[in-house]
Coordinates of C-alpha atoms and ligand atoms in Angstrom, one line a residue:
M25 CA -31.5 -28.0 -1.2
T26 CA -33.0 -31.5 -1.0
E27 CA -32.0 -34.2 1.5
T28 CA -30.1 -36.1 -1.1
S29 CA -28.0 -33.3 -2.5
P30 CA -24.4 -33.5 -1.5
A31 CA -23.4 -31.4 1.4
R32 CA -21.6 -28.2 0.4
P33 CA -19.3 -26.3 2.6
A34 CA -20.3 -22.8 3.6
N35 CA -19.5 -19.6 1.5
T36 CA -17.9 -20.3 -1.8
G37 CA -18.1 -24.1 -1.7
V38 CA -14.4 -24.5 -1.6
R39 CA -12.8 -27.7 -0.5
Q40 CA -10.1 -27.3 2.1
T41 CA -7.0 -28.4 0.2
G42 CA -4.8 -30.6 2.4
P43 CA -1.2 -29.9 2.9
R44 CA 0.6 -30.5 -0.4
T45 CA 4.2 -31.3 -0.5
A46 CA 6.7 -31.1 -3.3
P47 CA 6.9 -34.1 -5.6
A48 CA 9.6 -36.6 -4.6
A49 CA 12.5 -35.6 -7.0
S50 CA 11.8 -31.9 -6.3
A51 CA 13.6 -28.6 -6.3
P52 CA 15.2 -27.5 -3.1
Q53 CA 13.0 -25.9 -0.5
V54 CA 14.5 -22.9 1.2
R55 CA 12.7 -21.9 4.4
P56 CA 12.1 -18.2 5.4
K57 CA 14.9 -17.4 7.8
T58 CA 15.9 -13.8 8.6
E59 CA 19.5 -12.9 7.7
G60 CA 21.3 -10.0 9.2
W61 CA 18.5 -9.1 11.7
T62 CA 16.4 -10.8 14.3
Q63 CA 12.7 -11.1 14.0
K64 CA 10.8 -9.9 17.1
K65 CA 8.9 -12.7 18.8
D66 CA 5.9 -12.8 21.2
A67 CA 5.7 -14.6 24.5
E68 CA 4.9 -17.9 22.7
G69 CA 7.9 -17.5 20.4
R70 CA 5.9 -16.6 17.4
P71 CA 6.7 -13.6 15.2
L72 CA 5.3 -10.6 17.0
L73 CA 2.3 -8.9 15.4
Q74 CA 1.6 -5.3 16.4
F75 CA -2.0 -4.2 15.6
A76 CA -2.3 -1.3 18.0
S77 CA -0.4 1.9 17.3
P78 CA 1.9 2.9 20.1
K79 CA 0.7 6.0 21.8
R80 CA 2.6 9.1 20.6
G81 CA 1.9 12.8 20.4
K82 CA -0.8 13.3 17.7
P83 CA 0.2 15.3 14.6
P84 CA -1.5 18.7 14.4
V85 CA -5.0 18.7 13.0
H86 CA -5.1 19.7 9.4
L87 CA -7.7 20.7 6.9
A88 CA -7.4 17.2 5.3
D89 CA -8.3 15.6 8.7
L90 CA -11.7 17.3 8.6
T91 CA -15.0 16.9 6.7
P92 CA -16.1 20.0 4.7
A93 CA -18.6 20.9 7.5
E94 CA -15.8 20.5 10.2
R95 CA -13.6 22.8 8.1
V96 CA -16.2 25.5 8.2
E97 CA -16.6 25.0 11.9
K98 CA -12.8 25.3 12.6
V99 CA -12.4 28.4 10.4
T100 CA -15.3 30.0 12.3
E101 CA -13.6 29.0 15.6
L102 CA -10.5 30.9 14.4
G103 CA -12.8 34.0 14.2
L104 CA -13.1 34.1 10.4
P105 CA -16.1 33.7 8.1
G106 CA -16.9 30.1 7.2
F107 CA -16.5 30.6 3.4
R108 CA -12.8 30.9 3.9
A109 CA -12.7 27.1 4.4
K110 CA -13.7 26.6 0.7
Q111 CA -11.0 29.1 -0.4
L112 CA -8.4 27.3 1.6
S113 CA -9.5 23.9 0.3
T114 CA -9.1 25.2 -3.2
H115 CA -5.6 26.3 -2.5
Y116 CA -4.7 22.9 -1.0
F117 CA -6.6 20.4 -3.1
T118 CA -6.7 22.2 -6.5
H119 CA -3.5 24.2 -6.4
Y120 CA -1.5 22.0 -4.0
T121 CA -0.3 24.9 -2.0
S122 CA 0.1 25.6 1.7
D123 CA 2.0 28.8 1.1
P124 CA 0.1 31.9 2.5
A125 CA 2.0 34.2 0.1
Q126 CA 0.2 32.5 -2.9
M127 CA -3.2 33.0 -1.3
T128 CA -3.9 36.5 -2.6
D129 CA -7.7 36.0 -2.4
L130 CA -7.4 35.9 1.4
P131 CA -7.1 39.1 3.5
A132 CA -3.4 39.6 4.0
A133 CA -3.8 40.3 7.8
Q134 CA -5.4 36.9 8.4
R135 CA -3.6 34.7 6.0
E136 CA -0.8 33.6 8.3
E137 CA -3.2 32.8 11.1
L138 CA -5.6 30.9 8.8
V139 CA -2.9 28.9 7.2
G140 CA -1.2 28.2 10.6
G141 CA -4.4 26.9 12.0
M142 CA -5.7 25.0 9.0
L143 CA -2.6 23.9 7.0
P144 CA 0.1 23.2 9.6
P145 CA 3.3 21.6 8.1
L146 CA 3.1 17.8 8.3
L147 CA 5.9 16.4 6.2
T148 CA 9.5 17.8 6.1
E149 CA 11.5 16.6 3.1
V150 CA 14.7 14.9 4.4
R151 CA 15.9 13.3 1.2
R152 CA 14.9 12.9 -2.4
L153 CA 16.4 10.2 -4.7
E154 CA 15.8 10.0 -8.4
T155 CA 16.5 7.5 -11.1
D156 CA 18.7 8.6 -14.1
R157 CA 15.7 9.6 -16.2
G158 CA 14.0 11.2 -13.3
D159 CA 10.8 9.3 -13.9
T160 CA 11.0 7.6 -10.5
I161 CA 11.5 9.7 -7.4
K162 CA 11.7 8.5 -3.8
F163 CA 10.9 10.9 -1.0
L164 CA 11.9 10.5 2.6
W165 CA 9.7 12.5 4.9
R166 CA 10.1 13.4 8.6
L167 CA 6.8 13.7 10.5
H168 CA 6.2 16.2 13.3
D169 CA 7.5 13.8 16.0
G170 CA 10.6 12.7 14.1
A171 CA 9.1 9.5 12.7
L172 CA 10.3 8.8 9.1
V173 CA 8.2 7.6 6.1
E174 CA 8.7 7.3 2.4
S175 CA 6.7 7.7 -0.8
V176 CA 7.7 6.7 -4.4
L177 CA 6.5 8.6 -7.4
M178 CA 6.6 6.8 -10.8
R179 CA 5.8 7.9 -14.3
Y180 CA 4.4 5.3 -16.6
P181 CA 3.0 5.7 -20.1
G182 CA -0.4 7.2 -19.6
R183 CA -0.4 7.4 -15.8
I184 CA 1.5 8.7 -12.8
T185 CA 1.5 6.4 -9.7
L186 CA 2.3 7.3 -6.2
C187 CA 3.2 4.6 -3.7
V188 CA 2.1 6.0 -0.3
S189 CA 2.8 5.0 3.3
S190 CA 0.0 4.5 5.8
Q191 CA 2.0 3.9 8.9
A192 CA 5.5 4.8 10.2
G193 CA 7.1 1.3 10.2
C194 CA 4.8 -1.8 10.2
G195 CA 3.7 -4.3 12.7
M196 CA 3.2 -7.2 10.4
N197 CA 6.8 -8.5 10.7
C198 CA 7.1 -10.2 7.3
P199 CA 10.7 -11.5 7.2
F200 CA 11.3 -10.5 3.5
C201 CA 10.1 -6.9 3.8
A202 CA 12.5 -4.1 4.9
T203 CA 9.8 -2.0 6.5
G204 CA 8.7 -4.6 9.0
Q205 CA 12.1 -5.1 10.5
A206 CA 11.9 -2.2 13.1
G207 CA 8.3 -2.8 14.0
L208 CA 5.5 -0.2 14.1
T209 CA 6.3 3.3 15.2
R210 CA 2.8 4.7 14.7
N211 CA -0.3 5.1 12.5
M212 CA -0.2 8.0 10.1
S213 CA -3.0 10.6 10.3
T214 CA -5.4 11.1 7.4
A215 CA -3.8 14.4 6.5
E216 CA -0.3 12.9 6.6
I217 CA -1.4 10.3 4.1
I218 CA -3.0 13.0 1.9
E219 CA -0.1 15.4 2.1
Q220 CA 2.1 12.8 0.4
I221 CA -0.1 13.2 -2.7
V222 CA -0.4 17.0 -2.5
R223 CA 3.4 17.3 -2.3
A224 CA 3.8 14.9 -5.3
N225 CA 1.3 16.9 -7.3
R226 CA 3.1 20.1 -6.4
L227 CA 6.4 18.7 -7.7
I228 CA 4.7 17.5 -10.9
A229 CA 3.1 20.9 -11.5
E230 CA 6.6 22.5 -11.1
G231 CA 7.9 20.1 -13.8
G232 CA 10.0 18.1 -11.3
L233 CA 9.0 14.6 -12.6
G234 CA 11.1 13.6 -15.5
G235 CA 10.4 11.3 -18.4
K236 CA 7.7 13.4 -19.9
K237 CA 7.3 13.3 -23.7
A238 CA 8.2 16.6 -25.4
D239 CA 4.8 16.9 -27.1
D240 CA 2.8 16.2 -23.9
H241 CA 1.3 19.5 -22.7
S242 CA -1.4 18.0 -20.5
M243 CA -1.9 19.2 -17.0
E244 CA -0.5 16.4 -15.0
R245 CA -1.0 15.0 -11.6
V246 CA -0.9 11.8 -9.7
S247 CA -3.6 9.5 -11.3
N248 CA -3.0 6.3 -9.4
I249 CA -2.4 5.6 -5.7
V250 CA -1.0 2.3 -4.3
F251 CA -1.0 1.7 -0.6
M252 CA 2.2 -0.3 -1.0
G253 CA 4.6 2.0 0.8
M254 CA 5.3 1.6 4.5
G255 CA 2.7 0.1 6.7
E256 CA -0.3 -2.2 6.7
P257 CA -3.2 0.0 5.5
L258 CA -5.9 -2.1 7.0
A259 CA -4.3 -2.0 10.4
N260 CA -4.9 1.8 10.2
Y261 CA -8.3 1.4 8.8
K262 CA -10.2 4.5 9.8
R263 CA -7.5 7.0 8.8
V264 CA -6.8 5.2 5.5
M265 CA -10.5 5.1 4.6
D266 CA -10.9 8.8 5.5
A267 CA -7.9 9.5 3.3
V268 CA -9.5 7.4 0.4
R269 CA -12.7 9.4 0.8
I270 CA -10.8 12.7 0.5
M271 CA -8.9 11.3 -2.6
V272 CA -12.2 10.6 -4.4
A273 CA -14.2 13.7 -3.2
P274 CA -14.5 16.2 -6.0
Q275 CA -12.3 19.3 -5.9
P276 CA -12.1 21.5 -4.0
D277 CA -13.4 19.3 -1.1
G278 CA -10.9 16.6 -2.0
L279 CA -8.6 15.5 -4.8
G280 CA -11.2 14.4 -7.3
M281 CA -9.4 11.1 -8.1
S282 CA -11.0 7.9 -9.4
A283 CA -11.5 5.1 -6.9
R284 CA -10.5 2.6 -9.5
G285 CA -7.0 4.1 -9.6
I286 CA -6.5 3.5 -5.9
T287 CA -5.2 0.2 -4.8
V288 CA -5.4 -1.0 -1.2
S289 CA -2.9 -3.8 -0.5
T290 CA -3.0 -6.0 2.6
V291 CA -1.3 -9.0 4.2
G292 CA -4.9 -10.3 4.7
L293 CA -6.7 -8.8 7.7
V294 CA -9.9 -10.7 7.0
P295 CA -12.4 -8.7 9.1
A296 CA -11.1 -5.5 7.6
I297 CA -11.3 -6.9 4.1
R298 CA -15.0 -7.5 4.7
K299 CA -15.5 -4.0 6.0
L300 CA -13.7 -2.6 3.0
A301 CA -16.1 -4.5 0.7
D302 CA -19.0 -2.8 2.4
E303 CA -17.7 0.7 2.0
N304 CA -19.1 1.2 -1.4
I305 CA -16.0 2.8 -2.7
P306 CA -14.8 0.7 -5.7
V307 CA -11.0 0.8 -4.9
T308 CA -8.8 -1.9 -6.3
F309 CA -8.1 -4.6 -3.7
A310 CA -4.8 -6.4 -3.6
L311 CA -3.9 -9.4 -1.3
S312 CA -0.3 -10.1 -0.6
L313 CA -0.4 -13.8 -0.7
H314 CA 3.1 -14.9 -1.6
A315 CA 2.3 -18.6 -0.9
P316 CA -0.7 -20.8 -1.6
D317 CA 0.0 -23.2 1.3
D318 CA -0.3 -22.4 5.0
H319 CA 2.8 -24.4 5.8
L320 CA 5.0 -21.8 4.0
R321 CA 2.7 -18.7 4.4
D322 CA 2.7 -19.1 8.2
E323 CA 6.4 -18.2 8.1
L324 CA 6.4 -15.8 5.2
I325 CA 3.4 -13.7 6.3
P326 CA 3.1 -14.0 10.1
V327 CA -0.5 -12.8 10.2
N328 CA -1.3 -16.1 8.5
S329 CA -1.3 -17.5 12.1
R330 CA -4.6 -15.6 12.5
W331 CA -6.2 -15.8 9.0
K332 CA -5.2 -18.8 6.8
V333 CA -4.8 -18.8 3.1
D334 CA -8.3 -20.1 2.4
E335 CA -9.9 -17.5 4.7
A336 CA -8.0 -14.7 3.0
L337 CA -8.9 -16.0 -0.4
D338 CA -12.6 -16.3 0.6
A339 CA -12.5 -12.7 1.8
A340 CA -10.9 -11.6 -1.5
R341 CA -13.6 -13.5 -3.5
E342 CA -16.3 -11.8 -1.4
Y343 CA -14.7 -8.5 -2.2
Y344 CA -15.1 -9.2 -5.9
E345 CA -18.7 -10.3 -5.4
K346 CA -19.7 -7.2 -3.5
T347 CA -17.9 -4.7 -5.6
G348 CA -17.5 -6.3 -9.0
R349 CA -13.9 -5.2 -8.9
R350 CA -11.3 -7.8 -10.0
V351 CA -8.9 -8.6 -7.2
S352 CA -5.1 -8.7 -7.5
I353 CA -3.0 -11.3 -5.8
E354 CA 0.5 -10.2 -5.1
Y355 CA 3.2 -12.8 -5.2
A356 CA 6.9 -11.9 -4.6
L357 CA 8.9 -14.7 -6.3
I358 CA 11.7 -15.9 -4.0
K359 CA 14.2 -18.4 -5.3
D360 CA 13.6 -22.0 -4.1
M361 CA 11.2 -20.7 -1.4
N362 CA 7.8 -20.1 -3.0
D363 CA 8.5 -20.3 -6.7
H364 CA 8.0 -24.0 -7.3
G365 CA 5.8 -25.2 -10.2
W366 CA 3.6 -27.1 -7.9
R367 CA 2.9 -23.9 -5.9
A368 CA 1.8 -22.2 -9.1
D369 CA -0.5 -25.1 -9.8
L370 CA -1.9 -25.1 -6.3
L371 CA -2.4 -21.3 -6.5
A372 CA -4.3 -21.7 -9.8
E373 CA -6.4 -24.5 -8.3
K374 CA -7.4 -22.5 -5.2
L375 CA -8.3 -19.4 -7.3
N376 CA -10.2 -21.4 -9.9
A377 CA -12.1 -23.2 -7.1
R378 CA -13.6 -19.8 -6.3
G379 CA -14.8 -19.1 -9.8
R380 CA -13.5 -17.6 -13.0
G381 CA -12.7 -14.0 -14.0
W382 CA -12.6 -12.6 -10.5
V383 CA -8.9 -12.4 -10.0
H384 CA -5.5 -11.8 -11.5
V385 CA -2.0 -12.6 -10.2
N386 CA 0.8 -10.1 -10.1
P387 CA 4.1 -11.9 -9.5
I388 CA 7.1 -9.7 -8.8
P389 CA 10.7 -10.8 -8.5
L390 CA 11.7 -10.3 -4.9
N391 CA 13.7 -7.2 -4.1
P392 CA 16.2 -8.5 -1.6
T393 CA 16.4 -6.4 1.5
P394 CA 19.9 -5.3 2.6
E395 CA 22.0 -8.1 4.0
S396 CA 19.4 -10.7 3.0
V397 CA 20.6 -13.9 1.3
W398 CA 17.2 -14.5 -0.2
T399 CA 17.2 -13.9 -3.9
A400 CA 14.7 -13.3 -6.6
S401 CA 13.7 -16.3 -8.7
T402 CA 15.6 -16.9 -11.9
R403 CA 14.1 -15.7 -15.2
E404 CA 13.3 -19.3 -16.3
V405 CA 11.5 -20.2 -13.1
T406 CA 9.6 -16.9 -13.2
T407 CA 8.5 -17.5 -16.7
E408 CA 7.4 -21.0 -15.9
F409 CA 5.5 -19.8 -12.8
V410 CA 3.6 -17.2 -14.9
R411 CA 3.0 -19.8 -17.7
R412 CA 1.5 -22.3 -15.4
L413 CA -1.0 -19.7 -14.0
N414 CA -1.9 -18.4 -17.5
D415 CA -2.3 -21.9 -18.8
A416 CA -4.7 -22.6 -15.9
G417 CA -6.8 -19.6 -17.1
I418 CA -5.6 -17.1 -14.4
P419 CA -4.6 -13.8 -16.0
T420 CA -1.1 -13.2 -14.7
T421 CA 1.3 -10.3 -15.3
L422 CA 4.8 -9.9 -14.0
R423 CA 5.2 -6.6 -12.2
D424 CA 8.2 -4.5 -12.7
T425 CA 10.7 -3.6 -10.0
R426 CA 10.7 0.1 -10.6
G427 CA 13.0 2.2 -8.4
K428 CA 15.3 -0.6 -7.4
E429 CA 18.4 1.4 -7.9
I430 CA 17.2 4.0 -5.5
D431 CA 15.8 1.5 -3.0
G432 CA 12.4 2.7 -4.0
A433 CA 11.0 -0.7 -5.0
C434 CA 8.4 -2.7 -3.2
G435 CA 9.6 -3.9 0.1
Q436 CA 12.7 -1.8 0.1
L437 CA 11.3 1.2 1.9
V438 CA 13.1 1.5 5.2
A439 CA 14.3 4.5 7.1
T440 CA 17.9 3.7 8.0
T441 CA 20.0 5.2 10.8
E442 CA 21.8 7.3 8.3
D443 CA 18.4 8.8 7.3
E444 CA 17.6 9.4 11.0
A445 CA 20.9 11.3 11.3
A446 CA 19.9 13.4 8.3
A447 CA 16.5 14.0 9.7
A448 CA 17.9 15.0 13.1
A449 CA 20.3 17.4 11.5
M450 CA 17.3 19.1 9.8
A451 CA 15.1 19.2 12.9
Ligands
SAH515 N1 1.3 -4.1 4.1 C1 0.7 -4.1 2.8 C2 1.3 -3.0 1.9 C3 2.7 -2.7 1.9 S1 3.9 -3.8 1.1 C4 0.9 -5.5 2.1 O1 1.6 -6.3 2.7 O2 0.2 -5.7 1.1 C5 3.5 -3.7 -0.6 C6 3.8 -5.0 -1.4 O3 5.2 -5.2 -1.5 C7 3.2 -6.2 -0.7 O4 2.7 -7.1 -1.7 C8 4.5 -6.8 -0.1 O5 4.3 -8.2 0.2 C9 5.5 -6.5 -1.2 N2 6.9 -6.7 -0.7 C10 7.4 -6.5 0.5 N3 8.7 -6.8 0.6 C11 9.0 -7.1 -0.7 C12 10.2 -7.5 -1.3 N4 11.4 -7.5 -0.6 N5 10.2 -7.7 -2.6 C13 9.1 -7.7 -3.3 N6 7.9 -7.3 -2.8 C14 7.9 -7.1 -1.5

């Protein structure tokens, strides 16, 4: 660069956009305010952020917590030949079974012990809710210590998606999300994350997922994973990444899935996004932005007090540069709060300022949490928001709100006291 060339800011050369306000004769601005519950605050009166997992008894170590070498080691410790580890892995990752009765290739006398030591039960099904067609199923699971988590299984034309949880509860305290309201119970283990997929695959293999076309005789299993269940995946970084590695490892060491079909979604923990970009696993990366201006995002996504909109977008752009994977921006459209035309324009401007073709936007109408008076944007406003982004050259597709009627849609996952009673009765 010569002396006379204009100074360019660091990284992507993006101007910091000053606070933009709505035009004079504008639509109303509703501010994020919790209804029907009180948001936990820290000593300074800001929404509480919980990054560290509270100390609780660890779940039992499971085959899916171990590397292939460690599996052999553990089987040997149990007094059995190491090659049994591979057989067990085949049962678990290829046939989706933890049932010793089905493992006829293992010596009958040692089966119980081997399975007890390597495939301890991790998830107890407490409740299962299905849509009318049976093509969407929500599972409520009880973990070994009584903590409750949910997963949602969805059939789409040509793919089967499982929305998995990565933490029991969530510490990110977003006022529009049901999961955050009770705070973080604990991080889930790698095997607890994986077991959600294995259980879903078992159900699919048994023909339990509806909506299948009569002429479709293909062997089916979960093809896509979205980390959009309970929890902030990047706040449980190591276990989530170990789980991703197992998802993509070829069978029988892992589930043999494609990394491209795995979406990691985050509120925007910038250092962790950078780490993710360096992993060399081309997962799809999604940033839950929900507002292009710090003024609103500070309230909507409390972690914005640490990492601002521009920092989160810079990290997202870097993810694209390092991986070549197009990034998704998640945007829940909330009536009169974040759905203004000028916000669509500002979002487009900030994305275009970082280049072309690196990003697409997924708006989704808000799923109101119980008791919330916030509502989804109207259809007209939604269409207009999408149109403005598309016109600005940002590919934008409205996401569906699958599973709404069974409280299985995005942001609706919450274990209620009623569920806790059901879980206690089964304990
Ligand atoms: N913590 C991660 C993943 C879990 S939430 C994250 O925030 O990305 C998955 C997605 O659902 C996020 O985009 C989240 O913002 C969105 N979401 C949460 N509550 C919602 C609601 N009530 N309506 C629509 N989307 C919601």
